[in-house]
Short mmCIF file of C-alpha atoms (C1' of nucleotides) in Angstrom, two decimals:
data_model
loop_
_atom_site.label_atom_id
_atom_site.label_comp_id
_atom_site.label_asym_id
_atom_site.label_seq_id
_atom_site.Cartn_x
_atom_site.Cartn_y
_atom_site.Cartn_z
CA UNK A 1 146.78 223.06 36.83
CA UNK A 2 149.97 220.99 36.82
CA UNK A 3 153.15 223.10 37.08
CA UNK A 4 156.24 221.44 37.91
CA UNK A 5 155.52 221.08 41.68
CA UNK A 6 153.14 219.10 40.81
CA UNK A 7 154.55 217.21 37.42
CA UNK A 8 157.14 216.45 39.62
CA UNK A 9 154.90 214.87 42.37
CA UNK A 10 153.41 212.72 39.61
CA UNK A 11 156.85 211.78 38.90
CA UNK A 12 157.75 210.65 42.45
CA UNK A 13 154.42 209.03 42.91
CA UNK A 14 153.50 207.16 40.06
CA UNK A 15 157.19 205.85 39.04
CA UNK A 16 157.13 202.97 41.30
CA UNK A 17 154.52 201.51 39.62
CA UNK A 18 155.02 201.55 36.08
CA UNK A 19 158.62 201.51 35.75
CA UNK A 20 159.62 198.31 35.06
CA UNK A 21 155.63 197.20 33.52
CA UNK A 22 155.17 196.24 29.81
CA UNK A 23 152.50 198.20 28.07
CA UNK A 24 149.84 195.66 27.22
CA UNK A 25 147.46 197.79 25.18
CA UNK A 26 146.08 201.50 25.00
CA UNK A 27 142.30 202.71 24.93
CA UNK A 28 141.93 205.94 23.25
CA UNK A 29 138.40 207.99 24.46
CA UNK A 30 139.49 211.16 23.27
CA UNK A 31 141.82 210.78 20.03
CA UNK A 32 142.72 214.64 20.14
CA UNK A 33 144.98 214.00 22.46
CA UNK A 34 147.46 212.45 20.34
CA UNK A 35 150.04 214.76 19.13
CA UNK A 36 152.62 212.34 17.22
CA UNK A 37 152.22 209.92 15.60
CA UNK A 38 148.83 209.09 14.71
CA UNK A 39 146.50 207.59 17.23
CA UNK A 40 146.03 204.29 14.81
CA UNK A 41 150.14 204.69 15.31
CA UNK A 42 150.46 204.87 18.97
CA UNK A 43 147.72 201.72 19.49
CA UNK A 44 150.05 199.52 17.69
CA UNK A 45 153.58 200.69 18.21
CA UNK A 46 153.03 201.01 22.67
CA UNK A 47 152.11 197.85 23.51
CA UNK A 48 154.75 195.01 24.23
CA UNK A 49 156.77 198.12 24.91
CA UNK A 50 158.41 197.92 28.53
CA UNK A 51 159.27 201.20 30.55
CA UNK A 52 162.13 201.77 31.89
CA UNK A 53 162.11 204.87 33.25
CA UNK A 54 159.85 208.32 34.25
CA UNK A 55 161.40 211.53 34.06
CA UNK A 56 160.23 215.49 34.19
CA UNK A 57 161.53 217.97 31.67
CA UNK A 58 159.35 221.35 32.89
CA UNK A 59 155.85 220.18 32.78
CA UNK A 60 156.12 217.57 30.76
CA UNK A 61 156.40 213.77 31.94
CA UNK A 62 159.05 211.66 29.78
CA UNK A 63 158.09 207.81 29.71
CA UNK A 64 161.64 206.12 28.70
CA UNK A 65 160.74 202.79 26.82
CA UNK A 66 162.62 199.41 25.96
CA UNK A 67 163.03 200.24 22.36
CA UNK A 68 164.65 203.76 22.70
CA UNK A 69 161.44 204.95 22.12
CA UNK A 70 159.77 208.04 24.33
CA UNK A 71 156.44 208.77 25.52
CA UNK A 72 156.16 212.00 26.14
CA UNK A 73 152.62 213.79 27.87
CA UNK A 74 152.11 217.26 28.79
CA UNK A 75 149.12 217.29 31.35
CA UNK A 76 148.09 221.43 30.37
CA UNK A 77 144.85 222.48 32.27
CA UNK A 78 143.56 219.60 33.85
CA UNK A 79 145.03 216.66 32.86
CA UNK A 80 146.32 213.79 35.52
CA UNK A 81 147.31 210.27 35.82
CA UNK A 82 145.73 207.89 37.71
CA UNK A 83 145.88 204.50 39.39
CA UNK A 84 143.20 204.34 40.61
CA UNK A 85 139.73 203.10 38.02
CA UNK A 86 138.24 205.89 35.46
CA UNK A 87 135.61 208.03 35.82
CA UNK A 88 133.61 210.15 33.03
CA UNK A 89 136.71 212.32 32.23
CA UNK A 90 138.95 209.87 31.75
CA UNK A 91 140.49 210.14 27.96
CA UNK A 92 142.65 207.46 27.40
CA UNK A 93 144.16 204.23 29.42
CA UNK A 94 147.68 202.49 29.22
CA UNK A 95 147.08 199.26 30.28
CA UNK A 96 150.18 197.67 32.23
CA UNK A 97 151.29 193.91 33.70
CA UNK A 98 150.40 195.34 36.49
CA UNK A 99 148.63 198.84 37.24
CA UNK A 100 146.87 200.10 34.43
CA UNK A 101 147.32 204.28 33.92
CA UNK A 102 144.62 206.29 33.88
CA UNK A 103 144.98 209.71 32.02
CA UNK A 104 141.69 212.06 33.44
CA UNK A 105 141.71 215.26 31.76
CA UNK A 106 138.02 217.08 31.71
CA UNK A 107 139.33 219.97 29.38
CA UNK A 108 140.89 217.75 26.89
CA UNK A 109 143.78 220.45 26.74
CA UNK A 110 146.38 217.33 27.61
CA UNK A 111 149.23 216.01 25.35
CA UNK A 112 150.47 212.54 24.48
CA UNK A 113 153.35 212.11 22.39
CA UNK A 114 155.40 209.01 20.76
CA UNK A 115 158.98 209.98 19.51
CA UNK A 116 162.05 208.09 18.80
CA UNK A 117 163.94 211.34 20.83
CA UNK A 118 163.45 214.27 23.40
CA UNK A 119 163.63 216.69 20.16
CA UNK A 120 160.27 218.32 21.11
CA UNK A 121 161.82 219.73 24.35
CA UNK A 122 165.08 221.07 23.07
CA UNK A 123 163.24 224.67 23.21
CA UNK A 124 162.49 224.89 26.83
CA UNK A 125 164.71 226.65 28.95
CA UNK A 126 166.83 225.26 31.76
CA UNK A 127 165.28 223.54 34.63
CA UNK A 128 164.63 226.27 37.89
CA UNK A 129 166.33 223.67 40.50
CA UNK A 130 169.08 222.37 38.30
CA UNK A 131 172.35 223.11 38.58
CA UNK A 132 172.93 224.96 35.05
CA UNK A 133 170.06 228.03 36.46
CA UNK A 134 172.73 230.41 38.63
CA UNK A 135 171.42 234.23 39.46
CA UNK A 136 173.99 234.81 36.28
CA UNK A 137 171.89 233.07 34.08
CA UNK A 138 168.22 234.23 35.26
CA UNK A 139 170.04 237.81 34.75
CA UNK A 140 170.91 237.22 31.39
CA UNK A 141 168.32 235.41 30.52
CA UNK A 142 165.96 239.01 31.21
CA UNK A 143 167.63 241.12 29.77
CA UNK A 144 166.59 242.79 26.76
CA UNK A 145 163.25 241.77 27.68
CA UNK A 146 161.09 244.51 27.54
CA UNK A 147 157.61 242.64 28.19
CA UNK A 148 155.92 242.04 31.68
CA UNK A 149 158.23 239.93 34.27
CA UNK A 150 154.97 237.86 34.97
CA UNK A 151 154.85 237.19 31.14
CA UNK A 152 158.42 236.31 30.69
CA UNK A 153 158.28 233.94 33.65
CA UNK A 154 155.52 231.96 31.61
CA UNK A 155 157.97 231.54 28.77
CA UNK A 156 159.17 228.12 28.60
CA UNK A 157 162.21 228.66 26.66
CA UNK A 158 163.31 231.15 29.05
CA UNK A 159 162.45 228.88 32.57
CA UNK A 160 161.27 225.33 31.98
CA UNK A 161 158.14 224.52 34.03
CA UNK A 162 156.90 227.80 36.36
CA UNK A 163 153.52 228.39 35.60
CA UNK A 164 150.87 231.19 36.51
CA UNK A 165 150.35 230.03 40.15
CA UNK A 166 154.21 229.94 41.20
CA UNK A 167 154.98 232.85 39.15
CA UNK A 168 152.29 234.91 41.28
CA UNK A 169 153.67 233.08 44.41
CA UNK A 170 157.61 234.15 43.60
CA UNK A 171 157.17 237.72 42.07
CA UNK A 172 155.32 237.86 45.58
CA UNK A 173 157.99 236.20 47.74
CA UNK A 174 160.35 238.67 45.89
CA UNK A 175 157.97 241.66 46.17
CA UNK A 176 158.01 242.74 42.39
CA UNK A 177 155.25 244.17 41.03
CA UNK A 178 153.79 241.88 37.99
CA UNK A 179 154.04 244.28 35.34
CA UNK A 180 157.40 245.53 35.98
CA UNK A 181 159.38 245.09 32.39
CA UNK A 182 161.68 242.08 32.58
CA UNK A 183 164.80 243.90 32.19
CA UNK A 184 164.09 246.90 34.48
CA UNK A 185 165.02 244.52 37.21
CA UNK A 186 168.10 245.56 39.21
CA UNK A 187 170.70 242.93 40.12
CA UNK A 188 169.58 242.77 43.64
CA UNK A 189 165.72 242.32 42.37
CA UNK A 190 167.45 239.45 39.67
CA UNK A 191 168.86 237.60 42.48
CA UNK A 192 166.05 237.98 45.17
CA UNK A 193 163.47 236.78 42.55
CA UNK A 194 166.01 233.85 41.35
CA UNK A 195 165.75 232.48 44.83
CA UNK A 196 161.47 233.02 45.28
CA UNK A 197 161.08 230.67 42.11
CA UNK A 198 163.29 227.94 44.24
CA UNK A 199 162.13 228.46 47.26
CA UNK A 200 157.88 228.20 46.16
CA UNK A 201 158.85 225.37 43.47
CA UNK A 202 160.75 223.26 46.33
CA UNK A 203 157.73 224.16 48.49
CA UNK A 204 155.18 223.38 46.17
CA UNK A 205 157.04 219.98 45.64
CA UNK A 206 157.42 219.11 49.76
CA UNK A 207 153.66 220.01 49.50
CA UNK A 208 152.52 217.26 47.45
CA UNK A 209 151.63 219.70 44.51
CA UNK A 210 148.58 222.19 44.66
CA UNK A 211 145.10 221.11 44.28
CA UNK A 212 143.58 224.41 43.23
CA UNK A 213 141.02 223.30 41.18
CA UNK A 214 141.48 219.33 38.58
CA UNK A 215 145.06 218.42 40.07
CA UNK A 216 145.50 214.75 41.91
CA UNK A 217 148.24 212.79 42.86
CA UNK A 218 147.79 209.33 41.31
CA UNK A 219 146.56 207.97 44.38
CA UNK A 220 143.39 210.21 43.27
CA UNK A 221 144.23 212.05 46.47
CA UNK A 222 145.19 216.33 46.73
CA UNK A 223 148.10 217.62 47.38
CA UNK A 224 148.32 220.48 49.96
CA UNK A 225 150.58 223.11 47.98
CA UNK A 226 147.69 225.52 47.41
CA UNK A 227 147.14 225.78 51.27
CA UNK A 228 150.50 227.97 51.65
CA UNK A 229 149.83 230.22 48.58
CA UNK A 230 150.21 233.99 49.76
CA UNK A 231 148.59 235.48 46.78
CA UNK A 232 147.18 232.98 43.98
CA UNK A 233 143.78 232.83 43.48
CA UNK A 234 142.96 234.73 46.53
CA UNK A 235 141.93 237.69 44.60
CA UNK A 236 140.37 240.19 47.55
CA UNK A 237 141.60 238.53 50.18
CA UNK A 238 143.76 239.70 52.76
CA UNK A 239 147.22 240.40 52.18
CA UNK A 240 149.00 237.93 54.41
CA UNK A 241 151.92 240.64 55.13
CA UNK A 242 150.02 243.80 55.56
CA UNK A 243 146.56 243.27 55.13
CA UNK A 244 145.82 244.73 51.79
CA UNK A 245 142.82 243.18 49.92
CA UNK A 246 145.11 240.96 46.99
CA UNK A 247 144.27 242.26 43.46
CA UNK A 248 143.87 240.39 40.47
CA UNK A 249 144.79 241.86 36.96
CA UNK A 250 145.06 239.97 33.33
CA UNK A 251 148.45 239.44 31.99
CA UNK A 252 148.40 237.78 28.62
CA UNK A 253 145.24 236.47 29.49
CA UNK A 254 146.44 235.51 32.58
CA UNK A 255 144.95 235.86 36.09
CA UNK A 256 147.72 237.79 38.02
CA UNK A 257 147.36 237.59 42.06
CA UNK A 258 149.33 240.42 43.77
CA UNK A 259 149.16 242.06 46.87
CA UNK A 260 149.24 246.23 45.48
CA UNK A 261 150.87 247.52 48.78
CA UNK A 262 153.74 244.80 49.32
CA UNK A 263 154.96 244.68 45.21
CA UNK A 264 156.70 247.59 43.26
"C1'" DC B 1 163.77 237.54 17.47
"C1'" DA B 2 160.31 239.67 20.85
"C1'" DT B 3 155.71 240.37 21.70
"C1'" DT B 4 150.76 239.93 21.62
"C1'" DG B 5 146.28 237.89 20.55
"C1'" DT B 6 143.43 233.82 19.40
"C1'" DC B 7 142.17 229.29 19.91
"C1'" DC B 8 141.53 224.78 21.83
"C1'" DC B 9 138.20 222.61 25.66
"C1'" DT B 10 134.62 221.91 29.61
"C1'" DG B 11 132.76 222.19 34.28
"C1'" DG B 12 131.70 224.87 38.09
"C1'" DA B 13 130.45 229.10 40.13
"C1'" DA B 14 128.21 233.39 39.97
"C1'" DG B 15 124.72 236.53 38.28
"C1'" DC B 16 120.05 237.43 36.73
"C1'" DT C 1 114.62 226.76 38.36
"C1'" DG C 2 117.05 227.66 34.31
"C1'" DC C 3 119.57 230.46 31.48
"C1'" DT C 4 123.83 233.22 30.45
"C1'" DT C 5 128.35 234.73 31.51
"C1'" DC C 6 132.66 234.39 33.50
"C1'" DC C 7 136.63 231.97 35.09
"C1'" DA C 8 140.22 228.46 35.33
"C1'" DG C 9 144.80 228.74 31.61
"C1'" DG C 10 149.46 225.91 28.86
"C1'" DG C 11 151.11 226.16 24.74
"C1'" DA C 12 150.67 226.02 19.46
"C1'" DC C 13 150.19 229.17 16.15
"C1'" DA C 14 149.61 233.46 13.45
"C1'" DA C 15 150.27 238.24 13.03
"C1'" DT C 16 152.92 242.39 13.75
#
DNA sequence: CATTGTCCCTGGAAGC
DNA sequence: TGCTTCCAGGGACAAT
């Protein structure tokens, strides 16, 4: 599931190859994808198109084209790009001067978006490793909310692009229990949390991304991210700190990975 | 505005 | 072997 360890990875990995290519044509195999404009709309208005740029905002991947336009996709569940040729999940294909893109995405949760702006991200939050996030802002960011820190850290438009895996990985880092209200957080817990969600983002990213379950890098390779987790998705196993068999709860819906003994 | 629940999707694993 | 159930879960959206 691609969090921004991983959207980031996609960034590094597949910009060399497209930036600079002209979009020749698109093939649509699963229309539902399409967010804006129409799908009859993105056919004809992408190709002849030439990108000149890939960037991350959070989890989503911003395509910067020739004419000012954006293509924006969000990769949700399962969703990645490939260079390398389709296979049965495979929902749609931007075809290049050069590689073509292959967007594989078995859940069909995925995104694609054509806008003449970035207005469909103004709402996320600011980005965890940029310079505008400071332990001041996390702080006042939480406060006055009363819901579970796990939940809040899924907010986008609080923190743009920490998902369920690294917030189970940094609320374990920073030893807070996941259902501890936001705001009951003293300012040492603030700050010592503020630097988990660095530290296993910048990990996850060094990593490669993790390949817990549908997530490849464009080379259709994994990445190695999920191989340092402490607590995600190792419900019952050991604690790595004291031994403790790691429980899993539901949070929103959620699965929540924490180690009982370790996080108050 | 903050919070919570539902829904969209499908494959793989586990249970019977 | 084959069926059912559960699990993975980001974000749009509706309800409170």
């Amino acid at each position: 599931m691609p969090e921004l360890p991983e959207v980031e990875t996609i960034k590094n990995e597949l910009g060399p190859y497209v930036v600079g290519r002209k979009i020749t044509g698109v093939t649509l195999l699963w229309e539902g994808m399409v967010r804006h404009p129409s799908a009859e709309e993105l056919r004809s208005r992408l190709p002849g198109q030439r990108i000149t740029g890939l960037s991350r905002r959070g989890k989503y991947l911003v395509f910067s084209l020739d004419s000012g336009d954006l293509m924006i996709i969000h990769l949700k569940m399962s969703g990645t790009l490939w260079l390398k040729p389709p296979d049965r999940f495979t929902r749609a294909v931007i075809h290049l001067d050069g590689s073509d893109i292959f967007f594989r995405d078995p859940r069909k949760f995925g995104s694609i978006w054509l806008v003449g702006d970035a207005g469909i991200l103004d709402k996320l939050g600011p980005e965890p490793l940029g310079p505008d996030f400071t332990p001041d802002v996390f702080a006042r960011r939480l406060a006055g909310r009363s819901a579970p820190i796990k939940a809040v850290l899924l907010d986008q438009t609080l923190l743009a692009g920490v998902g369920n895996m690294y917030a189970d990985e940094a609320l374990f880092a920073a030893k807070i229990h996941p259902l501890r209200p936001a705001s009951s957080l003293s300012p040492e817990e603030t700050t010592r949390l503020y630097g988990a969600i660095r530290q296993v983002l910048l990990s996850g990213i060094s990593h490669k991304g993790a390949s817990t379950e549908t997530f490849f890098r464009p080379d259709g390779t994994r990445g190695s991210a999920h191989l340092q987790f402490q607590v995600a998705h190792r419900g019952g196993k050991p604690c790595p700190v004291c031994g403790t068999p790691i429980q899993r709860l539901a949070v929103r819906n959620r699965g929540t990975y924490f180690c009982p003994k370790c996080q108050h």
